[in-house]
Structures are given as structure tokens and as C-alpha cells.
Short mmCIF file of C-alpha atoms in Angstrom, two decimals:
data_model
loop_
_atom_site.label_atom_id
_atom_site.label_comp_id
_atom_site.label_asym_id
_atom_site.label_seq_id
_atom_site.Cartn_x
_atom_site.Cartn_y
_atom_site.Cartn_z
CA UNK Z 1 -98.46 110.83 -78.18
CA UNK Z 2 -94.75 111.32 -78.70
CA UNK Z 3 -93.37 109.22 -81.35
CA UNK Z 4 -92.32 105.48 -80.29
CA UNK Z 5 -92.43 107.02 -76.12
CA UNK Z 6 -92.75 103.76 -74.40
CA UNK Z 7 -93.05 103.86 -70.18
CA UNK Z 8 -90.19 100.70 -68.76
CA UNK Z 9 -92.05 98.52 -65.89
CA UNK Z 10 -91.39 97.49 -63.47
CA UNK Z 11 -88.12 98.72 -62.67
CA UNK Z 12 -87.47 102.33 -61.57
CA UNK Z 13 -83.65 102.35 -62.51
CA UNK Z 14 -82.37 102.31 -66.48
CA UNK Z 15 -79.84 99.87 -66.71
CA UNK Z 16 -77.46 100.46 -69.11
CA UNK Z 17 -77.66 97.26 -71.30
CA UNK Z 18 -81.71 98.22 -71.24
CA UNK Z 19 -80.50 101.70 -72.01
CA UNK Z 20 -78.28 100.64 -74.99
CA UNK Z 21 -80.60 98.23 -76.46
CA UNK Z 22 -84.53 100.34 -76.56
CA UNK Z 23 -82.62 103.27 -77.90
CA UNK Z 24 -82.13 100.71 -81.10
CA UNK Z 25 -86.11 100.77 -81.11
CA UNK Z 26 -87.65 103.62 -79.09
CA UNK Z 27 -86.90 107.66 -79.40
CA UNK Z 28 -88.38 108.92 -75.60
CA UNK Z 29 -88.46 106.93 -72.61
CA UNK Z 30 -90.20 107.17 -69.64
CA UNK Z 31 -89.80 106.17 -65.73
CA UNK Z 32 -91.67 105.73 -62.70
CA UNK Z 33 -90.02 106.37 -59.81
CA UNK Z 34 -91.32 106.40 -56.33
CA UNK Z 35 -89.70 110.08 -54.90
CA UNK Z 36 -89.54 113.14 -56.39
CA UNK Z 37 -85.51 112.95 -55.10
CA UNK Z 38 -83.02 113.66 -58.05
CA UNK Z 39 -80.18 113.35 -55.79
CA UNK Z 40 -79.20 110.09 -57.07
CA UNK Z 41 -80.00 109.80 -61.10
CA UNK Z 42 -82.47 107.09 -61.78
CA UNK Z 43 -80.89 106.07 -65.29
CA UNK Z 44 -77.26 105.67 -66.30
CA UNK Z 45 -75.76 109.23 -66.30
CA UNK Z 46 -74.26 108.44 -69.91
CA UNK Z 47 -73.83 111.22 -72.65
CA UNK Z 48 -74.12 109.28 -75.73
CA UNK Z 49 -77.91 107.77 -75.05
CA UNK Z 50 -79.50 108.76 -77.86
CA UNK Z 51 -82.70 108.69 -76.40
CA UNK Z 52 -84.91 111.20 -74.41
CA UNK Z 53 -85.33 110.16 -70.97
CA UNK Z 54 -87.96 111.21 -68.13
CA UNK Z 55 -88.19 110.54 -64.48
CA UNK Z 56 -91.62 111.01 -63.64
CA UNK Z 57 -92.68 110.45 -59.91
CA UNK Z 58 -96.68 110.31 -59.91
CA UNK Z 59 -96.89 110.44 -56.18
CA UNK Z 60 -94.00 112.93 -54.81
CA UNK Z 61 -93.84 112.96 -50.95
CA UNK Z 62 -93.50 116.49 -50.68
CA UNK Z 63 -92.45 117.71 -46.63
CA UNK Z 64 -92.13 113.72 -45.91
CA UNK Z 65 -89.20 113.44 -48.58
CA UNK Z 66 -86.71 114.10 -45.91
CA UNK Z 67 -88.11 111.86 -43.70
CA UNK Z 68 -88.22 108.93 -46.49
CA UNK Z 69 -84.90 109.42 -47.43
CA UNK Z 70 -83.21 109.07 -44.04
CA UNK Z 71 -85.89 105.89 -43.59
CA UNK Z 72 -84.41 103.77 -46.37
CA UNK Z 73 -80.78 105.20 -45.35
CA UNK Z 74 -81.49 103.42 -41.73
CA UNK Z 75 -82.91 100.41 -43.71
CA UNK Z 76 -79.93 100.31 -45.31
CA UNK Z 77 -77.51 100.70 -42.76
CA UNK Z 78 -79.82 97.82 -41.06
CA UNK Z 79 -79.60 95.04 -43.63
CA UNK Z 80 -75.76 95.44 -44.01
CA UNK Z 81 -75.33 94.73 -40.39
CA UNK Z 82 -78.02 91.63 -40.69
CA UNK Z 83 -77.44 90.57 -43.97
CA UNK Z 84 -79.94 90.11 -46.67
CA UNK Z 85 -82.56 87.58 -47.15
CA UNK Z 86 -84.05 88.30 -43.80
CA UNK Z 87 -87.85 87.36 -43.74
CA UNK Z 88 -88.68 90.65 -42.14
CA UNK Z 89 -91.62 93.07 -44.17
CA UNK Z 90 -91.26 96.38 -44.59
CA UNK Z 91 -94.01 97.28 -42.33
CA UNK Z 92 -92.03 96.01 -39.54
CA UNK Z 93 -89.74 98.92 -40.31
CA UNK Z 94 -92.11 101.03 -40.83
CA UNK Z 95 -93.64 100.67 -37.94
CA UNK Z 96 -90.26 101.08 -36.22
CA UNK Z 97 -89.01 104.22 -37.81
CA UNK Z 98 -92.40 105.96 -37.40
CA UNK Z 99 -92.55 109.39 -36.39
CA UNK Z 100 -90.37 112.41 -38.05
CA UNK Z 101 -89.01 114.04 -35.00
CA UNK Z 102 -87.65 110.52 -33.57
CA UNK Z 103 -83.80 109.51 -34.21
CA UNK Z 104 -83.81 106.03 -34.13
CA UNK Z 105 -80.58 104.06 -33.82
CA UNK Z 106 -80.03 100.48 -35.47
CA UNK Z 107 -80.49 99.08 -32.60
CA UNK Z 108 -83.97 100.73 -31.55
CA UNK Z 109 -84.96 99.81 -35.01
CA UNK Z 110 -83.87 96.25 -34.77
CA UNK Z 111 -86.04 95.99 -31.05
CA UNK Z 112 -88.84 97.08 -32.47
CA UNK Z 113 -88.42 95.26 -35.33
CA UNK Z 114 -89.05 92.06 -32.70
CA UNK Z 115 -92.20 93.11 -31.55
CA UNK Z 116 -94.05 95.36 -34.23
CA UNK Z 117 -96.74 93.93 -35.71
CA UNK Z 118 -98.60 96.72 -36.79
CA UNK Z 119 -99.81 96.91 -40.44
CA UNK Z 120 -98.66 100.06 -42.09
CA UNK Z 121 -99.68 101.78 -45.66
CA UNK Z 122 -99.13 99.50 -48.59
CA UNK Z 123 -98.51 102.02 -50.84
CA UNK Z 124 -95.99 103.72 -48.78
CA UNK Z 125 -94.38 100.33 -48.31
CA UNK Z 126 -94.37 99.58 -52.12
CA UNK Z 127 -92.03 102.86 -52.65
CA UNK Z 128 -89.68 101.91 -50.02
CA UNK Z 129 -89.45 98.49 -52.18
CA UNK Z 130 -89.19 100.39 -55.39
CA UNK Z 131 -86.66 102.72 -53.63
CA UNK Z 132 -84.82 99.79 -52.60
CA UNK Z 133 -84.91 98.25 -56.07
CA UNK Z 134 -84.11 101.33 -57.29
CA UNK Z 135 -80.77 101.66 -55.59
CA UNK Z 136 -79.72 97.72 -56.01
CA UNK Z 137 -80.00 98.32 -59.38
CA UNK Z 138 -77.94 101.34 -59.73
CA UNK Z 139 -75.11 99.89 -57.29
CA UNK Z 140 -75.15 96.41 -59.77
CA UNK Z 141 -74.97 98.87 -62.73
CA UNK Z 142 -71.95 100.67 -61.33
CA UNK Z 143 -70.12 97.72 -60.97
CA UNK Z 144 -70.66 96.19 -64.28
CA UNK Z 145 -69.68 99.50 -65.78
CA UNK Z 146 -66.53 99.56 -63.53
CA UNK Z 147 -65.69 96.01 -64.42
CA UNK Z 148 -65.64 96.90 -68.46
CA UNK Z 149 -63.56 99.62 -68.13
CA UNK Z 150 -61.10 97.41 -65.85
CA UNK Z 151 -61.16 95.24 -68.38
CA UNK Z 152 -59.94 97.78 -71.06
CA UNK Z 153 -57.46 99.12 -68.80
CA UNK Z 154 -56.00 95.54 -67.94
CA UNK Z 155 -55.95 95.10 -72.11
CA UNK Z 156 -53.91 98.76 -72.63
CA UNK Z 157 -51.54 97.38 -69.62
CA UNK Z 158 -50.67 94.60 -71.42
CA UNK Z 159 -49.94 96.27 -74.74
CA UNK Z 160 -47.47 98.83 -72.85
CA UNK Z 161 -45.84 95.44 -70.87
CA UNK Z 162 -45.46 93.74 -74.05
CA UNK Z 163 -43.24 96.09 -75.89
CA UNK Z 164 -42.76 98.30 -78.32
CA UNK Z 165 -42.81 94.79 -81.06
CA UNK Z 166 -46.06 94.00 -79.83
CA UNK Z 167 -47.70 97.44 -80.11
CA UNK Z 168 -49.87 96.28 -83.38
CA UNK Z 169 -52.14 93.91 -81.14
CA UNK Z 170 -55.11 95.17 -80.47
CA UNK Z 171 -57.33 95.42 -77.31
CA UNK Z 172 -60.14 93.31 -76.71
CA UNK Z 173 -63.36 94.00 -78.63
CA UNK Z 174 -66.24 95.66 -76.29
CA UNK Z 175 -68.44 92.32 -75.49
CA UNK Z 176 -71.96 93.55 -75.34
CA UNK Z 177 -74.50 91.34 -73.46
CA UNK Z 178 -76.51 89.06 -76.17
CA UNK Z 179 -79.37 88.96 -73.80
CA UNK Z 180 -81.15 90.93 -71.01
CA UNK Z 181 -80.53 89.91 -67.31
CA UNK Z 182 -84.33 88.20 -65.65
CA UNK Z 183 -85.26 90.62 -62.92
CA UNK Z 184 -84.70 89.42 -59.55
CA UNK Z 185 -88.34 89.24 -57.45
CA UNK Z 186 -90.41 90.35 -60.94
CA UNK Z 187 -93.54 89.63 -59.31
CA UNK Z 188 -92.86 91.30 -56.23
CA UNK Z 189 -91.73 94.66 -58.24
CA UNK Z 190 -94.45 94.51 -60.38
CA UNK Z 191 -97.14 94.82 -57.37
CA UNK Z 192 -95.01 97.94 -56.12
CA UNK Z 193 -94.09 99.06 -59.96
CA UNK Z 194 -98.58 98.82 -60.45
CA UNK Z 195 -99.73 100.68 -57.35
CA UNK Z 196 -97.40 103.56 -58.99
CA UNK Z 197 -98.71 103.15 -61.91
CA UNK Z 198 -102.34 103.45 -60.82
CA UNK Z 199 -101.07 107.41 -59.67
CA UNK Z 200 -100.00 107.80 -63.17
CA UNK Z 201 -102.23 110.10 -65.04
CA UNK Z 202 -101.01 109.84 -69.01
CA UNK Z 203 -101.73 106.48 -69.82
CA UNK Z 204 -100.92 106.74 -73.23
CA UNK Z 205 -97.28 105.44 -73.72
CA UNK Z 206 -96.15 102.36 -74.52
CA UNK Z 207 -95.58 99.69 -72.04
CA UNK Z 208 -92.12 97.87 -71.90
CA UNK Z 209 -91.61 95.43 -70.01
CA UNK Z 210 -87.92 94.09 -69.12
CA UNK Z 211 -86.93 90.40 -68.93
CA UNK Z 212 -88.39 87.45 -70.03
CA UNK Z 213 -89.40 86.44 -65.97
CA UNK Z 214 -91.77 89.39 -66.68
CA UNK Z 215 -93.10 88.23 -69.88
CA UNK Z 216 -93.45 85.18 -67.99
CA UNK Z 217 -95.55 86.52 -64.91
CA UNK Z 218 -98.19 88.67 -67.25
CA UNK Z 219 -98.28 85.43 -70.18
CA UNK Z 220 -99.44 83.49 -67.19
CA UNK Z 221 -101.85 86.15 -65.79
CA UNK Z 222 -103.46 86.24 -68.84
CA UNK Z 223 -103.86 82.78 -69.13
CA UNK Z 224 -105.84 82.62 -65.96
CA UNK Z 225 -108.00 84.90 -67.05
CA UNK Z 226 -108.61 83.25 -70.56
CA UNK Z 227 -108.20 79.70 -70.13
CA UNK Z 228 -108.53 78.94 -73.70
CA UNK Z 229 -106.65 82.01 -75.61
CA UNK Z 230 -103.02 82.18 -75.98
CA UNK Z 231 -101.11 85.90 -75.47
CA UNK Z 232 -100.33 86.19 -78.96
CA UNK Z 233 -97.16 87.33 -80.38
CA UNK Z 234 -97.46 89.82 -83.12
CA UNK Z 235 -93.85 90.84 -83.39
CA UNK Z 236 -90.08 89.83 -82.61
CA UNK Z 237 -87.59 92.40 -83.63
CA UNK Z 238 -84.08 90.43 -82.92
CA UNK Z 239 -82.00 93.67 -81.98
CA UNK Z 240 -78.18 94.07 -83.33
CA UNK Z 241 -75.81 92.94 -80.97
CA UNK Z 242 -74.09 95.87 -81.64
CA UNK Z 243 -76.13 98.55 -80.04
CA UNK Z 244 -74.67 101.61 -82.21
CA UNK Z 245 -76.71 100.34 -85.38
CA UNK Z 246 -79.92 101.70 -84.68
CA UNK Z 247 -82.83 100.46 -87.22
CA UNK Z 248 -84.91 102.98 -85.12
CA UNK Z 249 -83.62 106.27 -87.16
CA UNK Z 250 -85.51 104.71 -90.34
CA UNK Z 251 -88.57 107.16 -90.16
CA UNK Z 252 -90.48 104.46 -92.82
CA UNK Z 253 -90.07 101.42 -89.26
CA UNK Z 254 -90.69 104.46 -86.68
CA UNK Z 255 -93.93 105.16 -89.02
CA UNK Z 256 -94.89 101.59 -89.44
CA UNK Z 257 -94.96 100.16 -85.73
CA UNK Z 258 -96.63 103.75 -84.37
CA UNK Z 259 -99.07 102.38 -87.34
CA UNK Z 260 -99.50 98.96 -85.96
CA UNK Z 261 -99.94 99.97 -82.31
CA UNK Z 262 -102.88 102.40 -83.00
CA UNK Z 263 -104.13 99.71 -84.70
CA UNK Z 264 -104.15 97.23 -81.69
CA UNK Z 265 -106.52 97.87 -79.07
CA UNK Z 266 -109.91 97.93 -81.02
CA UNK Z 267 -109.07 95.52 -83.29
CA UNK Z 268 -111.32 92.30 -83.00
CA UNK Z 269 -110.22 88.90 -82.93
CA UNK Z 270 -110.31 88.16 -86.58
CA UNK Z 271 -108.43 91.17 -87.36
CA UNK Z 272 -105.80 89.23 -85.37
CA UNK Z 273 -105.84 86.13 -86.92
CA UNK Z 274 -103.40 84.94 -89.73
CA UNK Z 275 -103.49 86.81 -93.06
CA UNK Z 276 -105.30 89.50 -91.63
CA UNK Z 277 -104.51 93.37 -92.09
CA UNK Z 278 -102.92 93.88 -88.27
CA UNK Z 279 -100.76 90.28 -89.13
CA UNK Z 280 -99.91 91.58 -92.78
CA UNK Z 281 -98.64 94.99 -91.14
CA UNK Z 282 -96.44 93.22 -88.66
CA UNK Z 283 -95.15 91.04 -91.38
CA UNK Z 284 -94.14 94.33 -93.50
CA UNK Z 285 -92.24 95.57 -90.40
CA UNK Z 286 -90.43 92.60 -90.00
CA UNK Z 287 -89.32 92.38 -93.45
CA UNK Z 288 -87.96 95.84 -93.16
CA UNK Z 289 -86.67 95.20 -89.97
CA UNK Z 290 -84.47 92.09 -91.10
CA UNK Z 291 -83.41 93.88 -94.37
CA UNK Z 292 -81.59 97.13 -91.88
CA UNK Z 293 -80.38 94.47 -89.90
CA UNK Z 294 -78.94 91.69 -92.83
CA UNK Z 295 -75.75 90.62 -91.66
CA UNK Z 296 -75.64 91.57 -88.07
CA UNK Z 297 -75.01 89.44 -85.15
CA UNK Z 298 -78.44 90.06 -82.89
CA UNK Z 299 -78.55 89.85 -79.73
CA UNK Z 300 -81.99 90.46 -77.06
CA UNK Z 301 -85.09 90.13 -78.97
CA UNK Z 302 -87.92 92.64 -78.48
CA UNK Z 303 -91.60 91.63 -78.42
CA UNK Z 304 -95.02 93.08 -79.38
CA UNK Z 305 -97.57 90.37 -77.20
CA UNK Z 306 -101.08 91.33 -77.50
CA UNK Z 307 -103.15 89.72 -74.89
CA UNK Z 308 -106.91 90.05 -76.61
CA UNK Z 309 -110.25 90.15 -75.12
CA UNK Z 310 -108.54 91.55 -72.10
CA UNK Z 311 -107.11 95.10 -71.11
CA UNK Z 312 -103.45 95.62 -70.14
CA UNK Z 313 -105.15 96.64 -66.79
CA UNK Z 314 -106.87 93.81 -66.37
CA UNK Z 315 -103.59 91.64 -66.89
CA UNK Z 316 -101.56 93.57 -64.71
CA UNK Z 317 -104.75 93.28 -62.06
CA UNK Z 318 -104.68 89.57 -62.18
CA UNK Z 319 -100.84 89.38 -62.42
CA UNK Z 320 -100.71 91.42 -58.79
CA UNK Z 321 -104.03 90.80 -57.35
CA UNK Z 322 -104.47 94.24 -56.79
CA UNK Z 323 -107.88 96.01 -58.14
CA UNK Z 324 -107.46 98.50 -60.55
CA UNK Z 325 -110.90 99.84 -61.16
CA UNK Z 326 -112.25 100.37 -64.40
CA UNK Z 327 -110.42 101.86 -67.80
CA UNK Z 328 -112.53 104.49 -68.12
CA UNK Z 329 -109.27 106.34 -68.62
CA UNK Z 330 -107.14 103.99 -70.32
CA UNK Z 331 -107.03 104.06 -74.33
CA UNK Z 332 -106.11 100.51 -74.33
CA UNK Z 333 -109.73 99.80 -74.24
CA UNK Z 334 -110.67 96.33 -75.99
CA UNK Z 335 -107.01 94.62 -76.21
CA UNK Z 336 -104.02 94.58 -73.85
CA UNK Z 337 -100.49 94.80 -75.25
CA UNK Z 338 -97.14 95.51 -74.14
CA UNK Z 339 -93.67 95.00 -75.82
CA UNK Z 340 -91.07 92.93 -73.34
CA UNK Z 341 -87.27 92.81 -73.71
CA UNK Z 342 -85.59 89.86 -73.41
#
């Protein structure tokens, strides 16, 4: 496995805050996205990330890509003339738009959309969601980059207004976020984010999960499937607010938590418990952790939950009620575990 790789769920687009802030923690990152189209970049096209990034579509669409793209264009072109929040599935439109060869107009779609009820393929209908998602994202992203460098430009304006007397003020200070954003619909991009996932074949990187709504939905999951345990939280890294101090470049922490993961999975439930070798190990990475960070203002928090007795397929299973089979090919055999940001 490539050192501290972790996989992001369940969004298919890299915000930059999320960006800034697992590149303090993690050296590779991977996505799941639902085409094999690199015509619009599925993370923030930024130079200075520090981290390697992958796009990695586990179930390309091949001759149909043309035909997918100009679906979610029409579905797009749709919802702007209806406006959003329109209780209408996606298999409505799918059922509309059916057909390569047929050039459907927004107004075809929209009378067909009145009378279709025809059930279509779920999996095809979770990577229009994801696409969707995938392009919200990137459009909110846009404009909260735009609005930062407005900001610096209104702040450079005002130095050049104010005179030559006034030149030794200083712009504002770049105000990073001191928390991640909750995902809008988590537990309806999870579903969409898991049937991916189930085409994924390397199931051997890290899970991340973004936003404490997340953490949320898969805490509660596994509490439904064991009433009497707790998800257990083995570690809490509070991350610098400042995102350019980067405790992750300390080979002896990059060492430690690849360590502590490889520990997790077969480790039984006294190994878990307080005192124990797996609890002592987080400790020591804490310790280190606080030490590289003394005197920082922190900002998001990221968290190693372990979720025992119970697989991280299992979780995500009950968390989406969708059946994902056995883990005959999933390391994380005897314990679940993901890290969140939050």
C-alpha cells in the first residue's frame, strides 16, 4: 500500500478546504468518480497541493460516455428552467432521455417526465447523482475561490485609495475555514458514492470520510447493528489552522499511524480497550502530534473511529441498505475503521 493513500467518500469532487487540510495528514489521495470524462477536473486544479491525487473511475461508460454527458447537460439545462428541489427521481429522466440517436428538447423531456414511470438502472442512476454532485461541488468551489481573491483585491484597492501615507497597512490576513462544511444529502451520496465503490477493485486504502453529517450517518449504522457497542474513537488529530504547517512530512508520525492502522482490523476487543498496546500506540501519536503542533491555532479535527466486531462493509451496508456481499476481498476483515474530517 502506498504510504498514508487514503480513498475520500462520498464525494467525487476535492474541495479545496478538504484539499488544504488532508494534505496536513495524508501523502496520495484517491477519488471515485462516476465517468471516465477528464474534461472537467474532479479536484481543485491548484499547483501548490502537495499531495498526489488520482481520479479513478471503476466503472467507465465507454461508447455511452457521449451519450451520458449530453444526458446530465439536458438535466441541467432542465432544473435551471424548473428550479431545484423538485420531487422528481432520476429515473423519470432517465426514462425520458432514453435512446442515443433521439434529440430530446426540454420540453419533450419535461412531457415525459409527467407520465414515465418506468424504473430504470440504479446504478446508472447513482452516477448521474454523483455526476450531479460532482459538478455542484465544483461550481460552489469556484465561487468560494473567486470570493477570496475578491476579497484581496478589494483590500489592495483600498491601500492604493488611501494614499501614499497609508501604504504601511497591510491587507487582510488569508481567513482559512476552522471547520469542514456538513455535506448536503450525505446519506443520499453515500448510497451512490457505495454502489461505486462495490466496482472498486483495490480495497486497500484508507477510507476518509468528509463531514461530521457523515460521521454521523455510519456512527448510527453501526449502532444498529451493535446495540450495545459504541464506534470507538481511537484518535483526534486537531489540524493547524494554518494549512501550510504540515505535521505529515515528520516520517517518525507518517511511520507511526501506517503502524497503528495495520494494527486495526485483527485486533480483538481487548486489544482495544484502555491501556492496551493499539490505545498506547495512539496515545504516542498524539503526543507527537501535539508537540509539531504546540502553539498553533487548530482548526478541523481528523478522526480514526474504529467500529469493532463489524467490517467497514458491513457499516456502509447497513448505513445504505444496499447488500454488499461478503469480504472475501476486503483486508479489513475483523474490524471496520475509517478516519472522518470534520
Amino acid at each position: 500500500m502506498d504510504k498514508l493513500n487514503g480513498l475520500l467518500y462520498p464525494t467525487c469532487y476535492l474541495r479545496q478546504d478538504t484539499m488544504l487540510r488532508l494534505a496536513q495528514v495524508f501523502s496520495k489521495l484517491t477519488l471515485l468518480i462516476p465517468t471516465e470524462d477528464t474534461r472537467t477536473s474532479p479536484y481543485h486544479p491548484s499547483s501548490n497541493c502537495p499531495m498526489e491525487i488520482e481520479a479513478i473511475a471503476p466503472a467507465p461508460l465507454g461508447e455511452r460516455l457521449g451519450w451520458f454527458t449530453e444526458l446530465i447537460s439536458n438535466w441541467e439545462s432542465w432544473a435551471k428552467q424548473m428550479g431545484l428541489g423538485q420531487k422528481i427521481p432520476a429515473s423519470t429522466l432517465m426514462s425520458a432521455a432514453a435512446g442515443k440517436e433521439r434529440e430530446e428538447s426540454i420540453q419533450t423531456i419535461l412531457n415525459t417526465l409527467k407520465k414515465s414511470t418506468e424504473a430504470t438502472d440504479p446504478f446508472l442512476n447513482a452516477q448521474i447523482f454523483l455526476q450531479l454532485a460532482l459538478d455542484l461541488d465544483r461550481q460552489e468551489d469556484e465561487l468560494h475561490t473567486d470570493l477570496g481573491k475578491l476579497a484581496v483585491q478589494e483590500d489592495r484597492l483600498k491601500l492604493i485609495l488611501q494614499g501614499p501615507g497609508k501604504l504601511t497597512d497591510s491587507p487582510r490576513p488569508i481567513e482559512y475555514s476552522p471547520m469542514i462544511v456538513p455535506l448536503v444529502m450525505a446519506k443520499e451520496r453515500l448510497k451512490a458514492w457505495t454502489m461505486l465503490w462495490q466496482k472498486f477493485t483495490d480495497k486497500r486504502l484508507w477510507p476518509i470520510g468528509e463531514s461530521i453529517a457523515l460521521k454521523d450517518l455510519i456512527d448510527s449504522a453501526y449502532g444498529t447493528l451493535q446495540p450495545s457497542a459504541f464506534p470507538i474513537d481511537l484518535l483526534e488529530l486537531a489540524l493547524p489552522l494554518d494549512p501550510n504547517i504540515r505535521p505529515e512530512e515528520s516520517d517518525e508520525i507518517s511511520n507511526m499511524l501506517t503502524v497503528l492502522v495495520d494494527a486495526i482490523p485483527n485486533a480483538t476487543i481487548h486489544d482495544m480497550n484502555k491501556d492496551e498496546k493499539i490505545q498506547e500506540l495512539a496515545r504516542e501519536i498524539e503526543e507527537k502530534w501535539e508537540e509539531a503542533t504546540k502553539d498553533q491555532i487548530t482548526g478541523p479535527r481528523l478522526t480514526l473511529t474504529l467500529y469493532p466486531q463489524e467490517t467497514w462493509s458491513e457499516v456502509l451496508s447497513k448505513a445504505t441498505n444496499l447488500n454488499l456481499g461478503n469480504d472475501q476481498v476486503d483486508p479489513l476483515t475483523t474490524n471496520g475503521w475509517s478516519f472522518f474530517l470534520c
